[in-house]
């Protein structure tokens, strides 16, 4: 299993789907570990009642069906699929509405879905998903990207309420790939995935949605920043190590 | 539900695997080769160790490795130190005599390599048949000298070679021939979780009848950073240019200037792509701040719902 995770850390992130299915076929005995530890690009399906797309993941799946957060129905229909309690479903509906506005303000497009379910120890788990196609042909406002995919997965475990406080544990993953392609720069692709965790004890007076939202906004911002500043920056440093920019070597160059 | 559904899916996958016939050795080998060939620059040995342990079948692993390593070594144009010499030989398809022997035109030696260990085991002088004619060698040698100077200046760890790809037996003016300039610079620093490589291939066609030399270049730059994550750069570009047929020394200078010019421009365009990331390209995926330029008002989310209800009742909005 350690070797399998080692391979996932080295394979090009844009091939992570192929890599995972290859590992699943090589080591079926570890499929459960692989599926829970390796994140995959998100897929979408259209809710037939609402004519609106929703995101598929392990958290809204039962057998081969997926529950839509809009109609609360399984697609394709499923007889005895699990549902959140009416109270939690109310929070789920509100979270979907608010998160859609949040998503629009940061992403200027894209799709979002929120799923919630009760867990064993009197708390609940919420999963916030965002998928954005930032390419020219997708939702890219500025039209710079030949290809641009961003998938964010935020899994929030909320502990039971104790003396007005609750423990929130957030695990966020971002997977992205962006490609520009033009005459002067050729094909330029950056792809990657990172995952981070954040823990907080917060007063429930402000409401779960407010607490969860703030944590997600903060961690998502941090992930975006570290991709931009640290991860992309490190690959840029590597390019400059391979071939230092002209101004550094110009002194030694002949007249050219 | 979360852990349950994961469990369920895992069982289903497991069952399918049991129902389906066990993967054949050939399928396992192909999967292992896929992983090996997709290894980032300088990481194939690590990938090999992991895939060997996942396969748990040394026969399959050995076959996969013996097929994948030569392809990887040639496409990554790795350089190996020749035993008893201070020069490196580049492993490229242009210098391939047979799968395990690669010519180093500069020293006129042939290196025998162990692909899987990625070492050079033996060297022997090249035979006359393996080397170009004196006429072609004049052009090759002059170009090699200029390119070496340039690579020494531009790439701190660059290795280069100039091969004759076509017409090596041309003895005098009157026929076409083709040289290939290969530049390979790799940097491996696993302790800093970072590896990368720059590879350029320049095909130089000497067209005798029109007295023109045509140049086609391909460049590929890869970088991998993997401390608590996995981010990879994969950049490619192609160029075309031409110059007049001249004496070996003059053409060597012209060609090196062309190559220097395009590679310098390309580096600048890579830098520009990076500079444009935060405010243009990356912004199309996710903005740093919301369109409102202030953090999202989570405290007032109730208002959103209310506004929506009101708009719905009044029949405005969607």
Coordinates of C-alpha atoms in Angstrom, one line a residue:
Chain A
X1 CA 0.0 0.0 0.0
X2 CA 2.9 2.3 0.8
X3 CA 4.4 1.6 -2.6
X4 CA 1.1 2.3 -4.3
X5 CA 0.8 5.7 -2.6
X6 CA 4.4 6.3 -3.6
X7 CA 3.5 5.7 -7.2
X8 CA 0.5 8.1 -7.0
X9 CA 2.9 10.8 -5.7
X10 CA 5.1 10.5 -8.8
X11 CA 2.7 9.9 -11.7
X12 CA 1.6 13.0 -13.7
X13 CA -1.5 14.3 -11.9
X14 CA -3.3 14.5 -15.2
X15 CA -3.1 10.7 -15.5
X16 CA -4.3 10.0 -11.9
X17 CA -7.4 8.3 -13.1
X18 CA -5.5 5.8 -15.3
X19 CA -3.0 5.3 -12.5
X20 CA -5.7 4.5 -9.9
X21 CA -7.5 2.1 -12.2
X22 CA -4.2 0.4 -13.0
X23 CA -3.5 0.0 -9.2
X24 CA -7.0 -1.3 -8.6
X25 CA -6.5 -4.0 -11.1
X26 CA -3.1 -5.0 -9.8
X27 CA -4.1 -5.1 -6.2
X28 CA -7.8 -5.7 -5.8
X29 CA -7.3 -6.8 -2.2
X30 CA -6.4 -3.1 -1.4
X31 CA -9.2 -1.5 -3.4
X32 CA -10.9 -0.1 -0.3
X33 CA -7.8 1.6 0.9
X34 CA -7.0 2.9 -2.5
X35 CA -10.4 4.3 -3.1
X36 CA -10.4 6.1 0.3
X37 CA -6.9 7.5 0.0
X38 CA -6.7 8.5 -3.6
X39 CA -8.8 11.4 -4.8
X40 CA -10.2 11.4 -8.3
X41 CA -11.4 14.1 -10.7
X42 CA -15.1 14.8 -10.0
X43 CA -17.8 13.7 -12.4
X44 CA -21.2 15.3 -12.9
X45 CA -24.7 14.2 -13.7
X46 CA -27.9 16.1 -14.6
X47 CA -30.8 16.1 -12.2
X48 CA -33.8 15.4 -14.5
X49 CA -36.4 17.1 -12.2
X50 CA -34.4 20.3 -11.9
X51 CA -32.5 20.3 -15.2
X52 CA -29.4 21.2 -13.1
X53 CA -26.1 19.4 -12.8
X54 CA -24.8 17.9 -9.6
X55 CA -21.5 16.5 -8.6
X56 CA -20.9 12.8 -8.1
X57 CA -18.6 11.4 -5.4
X58 CA -18.4 8.6 -2.9
X59 CA -20.5 10.6 -0.5
X60 CA -23.7 10.7 -2.5
X61 CA -23.3 7.3 -4.0
X62 CA -25.2 4.1 -3.2
X63 CA -24.8 1.1 -5.4
X64 CA -24.7 2.6 -8.9
X65 CA -26.9 5.6 -8.1
X66 CA -26.1 9.1 -7.0
X67 CA -28.4 11.3 -4.9
X68 CA -28.9 14.8 -6.3
X69 CA -28.8 17.7 -3.7
X70 CA -31.5 19.5 -5.7
X71 CA -34.4 17.0 -5.9
X72 CA -33.0 14.7 -3.1
X73 CA -33.6 11.8 -5.6
X74 CA -31.2 9.0 -6.6
X75 CA -30.2 8.9 -10.3
X76 CA -30.9 6.4 -11.6
X77 CA -33.8 5.7 -9.1
X78 CA -33.0 3.5 -6.2
X79 CA -35.5 2.0 -3.8
X80 CA -33.8 1.9 -0.4
X81 CA -31.0 4.4 -0.7
X82 CA -30.0 6.3 2.5
X83 CA -31.1 9.9 3.1
X84 CA -30.1 12.5 5.7
X85 CA -32.6 13.1 8.5
X86 CA -35.2 15.9 7.7
X87 CA -33.4 18.3 10.0
X88 CA -30.0 17.7 8.3
X89 CA -31.6 17.8 4.9
X90 CA -32.8 21.3 5.8
X91 CA -29.2 22.4 6.5
X92 CA -28.1 20.6 3.3
X93 CA -30.5 22.6 1.2
X94 CA -29.4 25.9 2.8
X95 CA -25.8 24.9 2.4
X96 CA -26.3 24.2 -1.3
X97 CA -27.9 27.6 -1.9
X98 CA -25.3 29.6 0.0
X99 CA -22.4 27.6 -1.3
X100 CA -23.6 28.2 -4.9
X101 CA -23.3 32.0 -4.2
X102 CA -19.9 31.5 -2.6
X103 CA -18.8 29.5 -5.6
X104 CA -20.0 32.1 -8.1
X105 CA -18.1 34.9 -6.3
X106 CA -14.8 33.0 -6.4
X107 CA -15.2 31.0 -9.5
X108 CA -17.4 33.0 -11.8
X109 CA -19.0 29.8 -13.0
X110 CA -18.5 26.1 -12.2
X111 CA -20.7 23.7 -10.4
X112 CA -21.1 23.0 -6.7
X113 CA -22.8 20.4 -4.6
X114 CA -23.0 19.8 -0.8
X115 CA -23.9 16.5 0.8
X116 CA -24.5 15.8 4.5
X117 CA -25.1 12.7 6.5
X118 CA -25.2 11.7 10.2
X119 CA -22.2 9.8 11.5
X120 CA -22.0 7.3 14.4
X121 CA -21.0 9.6 17.2
X122 CA -23.9 12.1 17.2
X123 CA -22.2 14.5 14.9
X124 CA -22.4 14.8 11.2
X125 CA -20.3 15.0 8.1
X126 CA -20.6 17.5 5.3
X127 CA -18.9 17.3 1.9
X128 CA -18.6 20.5 -0.2
X129 CA -17.6 20.0 -3.8
X130 CA -16.7 22.4 -6.5
X131 CA -15.9 21.6 -10.1
X132 CA -14.8 24.3 -12.5
X133 CA -13.9 24.1 -16.2
X134 CA -11.9 27.2 -16.7
X135 CA -11.1 26.6 -20.4
X136 CA -12.1 28.9 -23.3
X137 CA -14.9 26.5 -24.2
X138 CA -16.0 26.1 -20.6
X139 CA -16.4 28.8 -17.9
X140 CA -13.1 30.7 -18.5
X141 CA -14.1 34.3 -18.5
X142 CA -10.8 35.6 -19.8
X143 CA -10.3 32.9 -22.4
X144 CA -6.6 32.2 -21.7
X145 CA -6.9 28.5 -21.1
X146 CA -6.9 25.8 -23.7
X147 CA -7.7 23.4 -21.0
X148 CA -8.4 24.2 -17.3
X149 CA -9.8 22.0 -14.7
X150 CA -10.2 22.7 -11.0
X151 CA -11.8 20.2 -8.5
X152 CA -12.1 21.0 -4.9
X153 CA -13.2 18.5 -2.3
X154 CA -13.9 19.7 1.3
X155 CA -14.9 17.0 3.8
X156 CA -16.0 18.5 7.1
X157 CA -16.5 16.3 10.2
X158 CA -18.5 18.1 12.8
X159 CA -18.4 16.6 16.3
X160 CA -21.4 16.6 18.7
X161 CA -22.3 19.9 20.4
X162 CA -20.8 20.3 23.9
X163 CA -21.5 23.3 26.1
X164 CA -22.2 25.4 23.0
X165 CA -19.1 24.3 21.2
X166 CA -18.4 21.8 18.5
X167 CA -15.2 20.4 17.0
X168 CA -14.7 20.9 13.2
X169 CA -12.2 18.8 11.3
X170 CA -11.8 19.9 7.6
X171 CA -9.8 17.9 5.0
X172 CA -9.5 19.8 1.7
X173 CA -8.1 18.6 -1.6
X174 CA -7.6 20.5 -4.7
X175 CA -6.8 18.9 -8.1
X176 CA -6.1 21.1 -11.1
X177 CA -4.7 21.1 -14.5
X178 CA -4.2 24.1 -16.8
X179 CA -2.9 24.3 -20.3
X180 CA -2.1 27.3 -22.5
X181 CA -1.2 26.8 -26.1
X182 CA -0.2 29.4 -28.6
X183 CA 2.4 30.2 -31.3
X184 CA 4.9 32.0 -29.1
X185 CA 4.8 29.8 -25.9
X186 CA 4.0 26.4 -27.3
X187 CA 2.2 24.0 -24.9
X188 CA 2.5 24.9 -21.3
X189 CA 0.8 22.6 -18.8
X190 CA 0.8 22.6 -15.0
X191 CA -1.1 20.0 -13.1
X192 CA -1.2 18.9 -9.5
X193 CA -3.0 17.9 -6.4
X194 CA -2.5 18.9 -2.8
X195 CA -4.4 18.1 0.4
X196 CA -4.4 19.8 3.8
X197 CA -6.3 19.6 7.1
X198 CA -7.6 22.1 9.5
X199 CA -9.1 21.6 13.0
X200 CA -11.1 24.1 15.0
X201 CA -13.3 24.3 18.1
X202 CA -16.0 26.9 17.5
X203 CA -19.1 28.2 19.2
X204 CA -22.3 26.9 17.5
X205 CA -24.0 30.2 18.2
X206 CA -23.1 31.5 14.7
X207 CA -24.5 28.4 13.1
X208 CA -22.8 25.4 11.6
X209 CA -23.0 26.8 8.1
X210 CA -21.2 30.0 9.0
X211 CA -18.5 28.1 10.9
X212 CA -18.0 25.5 8.1
X213 CA -18.0 28.2 5.4
X214 CA -15.4 30.3 7.0
X215 CA -13.1 27.4 7.5
X216 CA -13.5 26.2 3.9
X217 CA -13.0 29.7 2.6
X218 CA -9.8 30.0 4.6
X219 CA -8.3 26.6 3.7
X220 CA -9.3 26.9 0.0
X221 CA -7.6 30.2 -0.1
X222 CA -4.5 28.7 1.5
X223 CA -4.4 25.8 -1.0
X224 CA -4.8 28.2 -3.9
X225 CA -2.0 30.3 -2.6
X226 CA 0.4 27.5 -2.0
X227 CA -0.2 26.1 -5.4
X228 CA 0.4 29.5 -6.9
X229 CA 3.3 30.6 -4.8
X230 CA 5.0 27.5 -3.5
X231 CA 4.2 24.6 -5.9
X232 CA 4.2 26.5 -9.2
X233 CA 7.1 28.6 -7.9
X234 CA 9.2 25.5 -7.2
X235 CA 8.7 24.2 -10.7
X236 CA 9.6 27.7 -12.1
X237 CA 12.8 27.7 -9.9
X238 CA 13.6 24.3 -11.3
X239 CA 13.4 25.7 -14.9
X240 CA 15.7 28.5 -13.9
X241 CA 18.2 26.0 -12.4
X242 CA 18.2 24.0 -15.6
X243 CA 18.8 27.1 -17.7
X244 CA 19.4 30.3 -15.8
X245 CA 17.6 33.4 -17.3
X246 CA 19.7 35.5 -19.8
X247 CA 20.4 38.4 -17.5
X248 CA 22.4 36.1 -15.3
X249 CA 24.6 34.8 -18.1
X250 CA 24.6 37.7 -20.5
X251 CA 27.8 39.0 -19.0
X252 CA 29.6 36.0 -20.4
X253 CA 27.9 35.8 -23.7
X254 CA 29.6 37.0 -26.9
X255 CA 27.9 39.6 -29.0
X256 CA 24.6 38.0 -29.9
Chain B
X1 CA -23.0 6.3 4.9
X2 CA -19.6 7.7 3.9
X3 CA -17.5 4.8 5.1
X4 CA -20.3 2.3 4.3
X5 CA -20.6 3.3 0.7
X6 CA -16.8 3.3 0.2
X7 CA -16.8 -0.2 1.7
X8 CA -19.6 -1.2 -0.6
X9 CA -17.8 0.0 -3.7
X10 CA -14.6 -1.6 -2.6
X11 CA -16.4 -4.9 -2.2
X12 CA -18.0 -4.6 -5.6
X13 CA -14.7 -3.9 -7.1
X14 CA -13.2 -6.8 -5.3
X15 CA -16.0 -9.1 -6.5
X16 CA -15.6 -8.0 -10.0
X17 CA -11.9 -8.8 -9.8
X18 CA -12.7 -12.3 -8.5
X19 CA -15.3 -12.9 -11.1
X20 CA -13.1 -11.5 -13.9
X21 CA -10.2 -13.7 -14.7
X22 CA -7.0 -12.8 -12.9
X23 CA -4.9 -10.4 -14.9
X24 CA -2.7 -12.2 -17.3
X25 CA 1.1 -11.8 -17.0
X26 CA 1.0 -9.8 -20.2
X27 CA -1.5 -7.3 -18.8
X28 CA 0.5 -7.0 -15.6
X29 CA 3.6 -6.3 -17.6
X30 CA 1.9 -3.7 -19.7
X31 CA 0.6 -1.9 -16.6
X32 CA 4.1 -2.0 -15.0
X33 CA 5.5 -0.5 -18.2
X34 CA 2.9 2.3 -18.2
X35 CA 4.1 3.3 -14.7
X36 CA 7.8 3.1 -15.6
X37 CA 7.4 5.1 -18.8
X38 CA 5.4 7.8 -17.1
X39 CA 8.1 8.3 -14.4
X40 CA 9.1 12.0 -14.1
X41 CA 12.6 13.0 -15.0
X42 CA 15.1 11.2 -12.8
X43 CA 12.5 9.2 -10.9
X44 CA 12.3 5.9 -12.8
X45 CA 14.4 4.0 -10.2
X46 CA 12.0 5.0 -7.4
X47 CA 9.0 4.1 -9.5
X48 CA 10.7 0.8 -10.4
X49 CA 11.1 0.0 -6.7
X50 CA 7.5 0.7 -5.9
X51 CA 6.0 -1.1 -8.9
X52 CA 8.2 -4.1 -8.2
X53 CA 6.7 -4.3 -4.7
X54 CA 3.1 -3.7 -6.0
X55 CA 3.6 -6.5 -8.6
X56 CA 5.1 -8.9 -6.2
X57 CA 6.3 -11.0 -9.2
X58 CA 9.9 -10.6 -10.1
X59 CA 9.6 -12.3 -13.5
X60 CA 6.9 -9.9 -14.7
X61 CA 8.8 -7.0 -13.2
X62 CA 12.1 -7.9 -14.9
X63 CA 10.4 -8.3 -18.3
X64 CA 8.6 -4.9 -17.9
X65 CA 11.8 -3.2 -16.8
X66 CA 13.9 -4.7 -19.6
X67 CA 11.3 -3.3 -22.1
X68 CA 10.6 0.0 -20.5
X69 CA 14.0 1.3 -19.4
X70 CA 15.6 1.5 -22.8
X71 CA 12.6 3.6 -24.1
X72 CA 12.7 5.8 -21.0
X73 CA 16.4 6.3 -21.1
X74 CA 16.3 7.3 -24.8
X75 CA 13.3 9.6 -24.6
X76 CA 14.7 11.3 -21.5
X77 CA 18.1 11.5 -23.2
X78 CA 19.9 10.6 -20.0
X79 CA 23.7 11.0 -19.8
X80 CA 26.0 8.4 -18.4
X81 CA 29.7 8.7 -17.5
X82 CA 31.9 6.5 -19.7
X83 CA 34.2 4.3 -17.6
X84 CA 37.9 5.5 -17.7
X85 CA 36.9 8.8 -19.3
X86 CA 35.9 12.2 -18.2
X87 CA 33.1 12.6 -20.7
X88 CA 29.5 11.5 -20.6
X89 CA 27.7 9.7 -23.4
X90 CA 24.1 10.7 -24.2
X91 CA 21.6 7.9 -24.6
X92 CA 19.5 8.9 -27.6
X93 CA 17.9 7.2 -30.6
X94 CA 20.3 9.2 -32.8
X95 CA 23.4 7.6 -31.3
X96 CA 21.9 4.1 -31.1
X97 CA 24.0 1.4 -32.7
X98 CA 22.0 -1.4 -31.2
X99 CA 19.8 -1.5 -28.1
X100 CA 22.8 -1.6 -25.7
X101 CA 25.4 0.4 -27.6
X102 CA 25.5 4.2 -28.1
X103 CA 28.0 6.2 -30.0
X104 CA 29.6 9.3 -28.6
X105 CA 30.6 11.2 -31.8
X106 CA 32.9 13.7 -30.0
X107 CA 35.3 11.0 -28.6
X108 CA 34.5 8.6 -31.5
X109 CA 33.7 5.9 -28.9
X110 CA 30.9 3.5 -28.5
X111 CA 29.5 3.0 -25.0
X112 CA 27.9 -0.3 -23.8
X113 CA 25.1 0.4 -21.3
X114 CA 23.1 -1.5 -18.8
X115 CA 19.7 0.2 -19.2
X116 CA 18.1 -1.0 -16.0
X117 CA 21.0 0.0 -13.8
X118 CA 21.5 3.1 -15.9
X119 CA 25.2 2.8 -16.1
X120 CA 27.8 2.5 -18.9
X121 CA 29.7 -0.7 -18.5
X122 CA 32.3 -0.6 -21.3
X123 CA 33.6 1.6 -24.1
X124 CA 35.3 0.7 -27.3
X125 CA 36.6 2.9 -30.2
X126 CA 34.0 3.3 -32.9
X127 CA 34.7 1.6 -36.2
X128 CA 35.1 3.5 -39.4
X129 CA 31.7 2.4 -40.6
X130 CA 30.1 3.9 -37.5
X131 CA 31.6 7.3 -38.1
X132 CA 30.7 9.9 -40.8
X133 CA 32.9 10.7 -43.8
X134 CA 35.7 13.3 -43.3
X135 CA 33.6 15.7 -45.4
X136 CA 30.5 15.4 -43.1
X137 CA 32.7 15.2 -40.0
X138 CA 34.1 18.6 -40.7
X139 CA 30.7 20.1 -40.4
X140 CA 29.7 18.0 -37.4
X141 CA 32.9 18.7 -35.5
X142 CA 32.8 22.5 -36.1
X143 CA 29.1 22.6 -35.0
X144 CA 29.8 20.4 -32.0
X145 CA 32.6 22.8 -30.8
X146 CA 30.3 25.9 -31.1
X147 CA 27.4 24.1 -29.4
X148 CA 29.6 23.0 -26.6
X149 CA 30.7 26.5 -25.9
X150 CA 27.1 27.7 -26.0
X151 CA 25.8 24.9 -23.7
X152 CA 28.7 25.5 -21.3
X153 CA 27.5 29.1 -21.0
X154 CA 23.8 28.6 -20.9
X155 CA 23.3 25.3 -19.0
X156 CA 25.1 24.8 -15.7
X157 CA 24.7 21.0 -16.1
X158 CA 24.0 20.6 -19.8
X159 CA 25.3 17.8 -21.9
X160 CA 25.3 18.0 -25.7
X161 CA 26.1 16.0 -28.7
X162 CA 25.9 16.4 -32.5
X163 CA 25.1 13.3 -34.5
X164 CA 24.9 12.7 -38.2
X165 CA 21.4 11.4 -38.8
X166 CA 21.5 11.0 -42.6
X167 CA 24.1 11.0 -45.4
X168 CA 27.1 10.1 -43.2
X169 CA 28.9 8.6 -46.2
X170 CA 28.6 11.7 -48.4
X171 CA 32.2 12.4 -49.4
X172 CA 32.0 15.8 -51.2
X173 CA 29.6 18.7 -52.1
X174 CA 26.7 17.6 -54.3
X175 CA 24.6 15.6 -51.9
X176 CA 22.3 16.3 -48.9
X177 CA 23.1 15.3 -45.3
X178 CA 21.5 15.9 -41.9
X179 CA 23.0 16.5 -38.5
X180 CA 21.1 16.5 -35.2
X181 CA 22.0 18.6 -32.2
X182 CA 20.9 17.2 -28.9
X183 CA 21.0 19.2 -25.6
X184 CA 20.0 17.6 -22.4
X185 CA 20.1 19.2 -18.9
X186 CA 18.7 17.4 -15.9
X187 CA 18.7 18.3 -12.3
X188 CA 17.7 15.8 -9.6
X189 CA 17.3 16.9 -6.0
X190 CA 15.1 14.3 -4.3
X191 CA 16.1 15.7 -0.9
X192 CA 14.4 18.9 -1.9
X193 CA 11.5 17.0 -3.5
X194 CA 12.3 18.4 -6.8
X195 CA 13.4 17.1 -10.2
X196 CA 13.5 18.4 -13.7
X197 CA 14.9 18.2 -17.2
X198 CA 15.3 20.3 -20.3
X199 CA 15.7 18.5 -23.6
X200 CA 16.2 20.0 -27.0
X201 CA 16.6 18.3 -30.4
X202 CA 17.6 20.3 -33.4
X203 CA 17.5 18.7 -36.8
X204 CA 19.7 20.4 -39.3
X205 CA 19.3 19.5 -42.9
X206 CA 22.0 20.6 -45.3
X207 CA 20.3 21.0 -48.7
X208 CA 23.0 21.0 -51.3
X209 CA 21.0 21.8 -54.4
X210 CA 19.4 25.0 -53.0
X211 CA 22.4 25.8 -50.8
X212 CA 20.1 26.2 -47.8
X213 CA 20.3 24.7 -44.3
X214 CA 16.9 24.1 -42.7
X215 CA 16.6 23.9 -38.9
X216 CA 13.8 22.2 -37.0
X217 CA 13.8 22.3 -33.2
X218 CA 11.8 20.6 -30.5
X219 CA 12.1 21.4 -26.9
X220 CA 10.6 19.8 -23.8
X221 CA 10.9 21.0 -20.3
X222 CA 9.6 19.0 -17.3
X223 CA 9.6 19.8 -13.6
X224 CA 8.2 17.9 -10.6
X225 CA 7.7 19.2 -7.1
X226 CA 6.3 16.7 -4.6
X227 CA 6.7 17.8 -1.0
X228 CA 3.3 17.1 0.5
X229 CA 1.7 17.1 -2.9
X230 CA 2.4 16.4 -6.6
X231 CA 2.7 19.3 -9.0
X232 CA 4.2 18.9 -12.5
X233 CA 5.2 21.2 -15.3
X234 CA 5.0 19.8 -18.8
X235 CA 6.0 22.3 -21.5
X236 CA 6.8 21.7 -25.2
X237 CA 7.5 23.9 -28.2
X238 CA 8.7 23.6 -31.8
X239 CA 10.6 26.0 -34.0
X240 CA 11.7 26.3 -37.6
X241 CA 14.4 28.4 -39.2
X242 CA 16.9 28.3 -42.0
X243 CA 20.2 29.8 -43.0
X244 CA 22.6 29.7 -46.0
X245 CA 25.0 26.9 -46.7
X246 CA 28.4 28.1 -45.7
X247 CA 31.8 26.8 -44.7
X248 CA 31.9 24.4 -41.7
X249 CA 33.1 27.1 -39.3
X250 CA 30.8 29.8 -40.5
X251 CA 27.7 27.6 -40.5
X252 CA 28.5 26.3 -37.1
X253 CA 28.4 29.9 -35.8
X254 CA 25.2 30.7 -37.7
X255 CA 23.5 27.6 -36.5
X256 CA 24.5 28.1 -32.9
X257 CA 23.2 31.6 -33.0
X258 CA 19.9 30.4 -34.3
X259 CA 19.6 27.8 -31.6
X260 CA 20.7 30.2 -28.9
X261 CA 18.2 32.7 -30.1
X262 CA 15.2 30.3 -30.1
X263 CA 16.1 28.7 -26.8
X264 CA 16.6 32.1 -25.1
X265 CA 13.2 33.2 -26.5
X266 CA 11.6 30.1 -25.3
X267 CA 12.9 30.5 -21.8
X268 CA 11.6 34.0 -21.8
X269 CA 8.2 32.8 -22.9
X270 CA 8.2 30.1 -20.2
X271 CA 8.9 32.9 -17.7
X272 CA 6.1 35.0 -19.1
X273 CA 3.7 32.0 -18.8
X274 CA 4.6 31.9 -15.1
X275 CA 4.3 35.6 -14.6
X276 CA 0.9 35.6 -16.2
X277 CA -0.4 32.8 -13.9
X278 CA -1.7 34.7 -10.9
X279 CA -3.6 37.4 -12.6
X280 CA -4.8 35.9 -15.8
X281 CA -4.6 32.1 -16.3
X282 CA -5.0 30.9 -12.8
X283 CA -7.8 33.5 -12.2
X284 CA -9.9 31.6 -14.8
X285 CA -9.9 28.6 -12.5
X286 CA -10.4 30.4 -9.1
X287 CA -10.0 34.0 -8.1
X288 CA -7.8 35.0 -5.2
X289 CA -10.7 37.1 -3.8
X290 CA -14.4 37.1 -4.7
X291 CA -15.8 39.4 -7.4
X292 CA -16.8 41.6 -4.5
X293 CA -13.2 41.9 -3.4
X294 CA -14.1 41.1 0.3
X295 CA -14.3 37.8 2.1
X296 CA -17.6 36.0 1.7
X297 CA -20.2 37.3 4.2
X298 CA -21.0 34.0 6.0
X299 CA -22.5 35.8 8.9
X300 CA -25.3 37.2 6.7
X301 CA -26.1 34.1 4.7
X302 CA -29.6 34.1 6.2
X303 CA -30.2 37.2 4.1
X304 CA -29.3 35.4 0.9
X305 CA -32.0 32.8 1.6
X306 CA -34.5 35.5 2.5
X307 CA -33.7 37.6 -0.6
X308 CA -34.2 34.5 -2.6
X309 CA -37.5 33.7 -1.0
X310 CA -38.7 37.2 -1.6
X311 CA -37.5 37.2 -5.2
X312 CA -39.3 33.9 -5.7
X313 CA -42.5 35.2 -4.2
X314 CA -42.3 38.3 -6.3
X315 CA -41.5 36.3 -9.3
X316 CA -38.2 38.0 -10.0
X317 CA -34.9 36.3 -10.5
X318 CA -34.6 32.7 -11.5

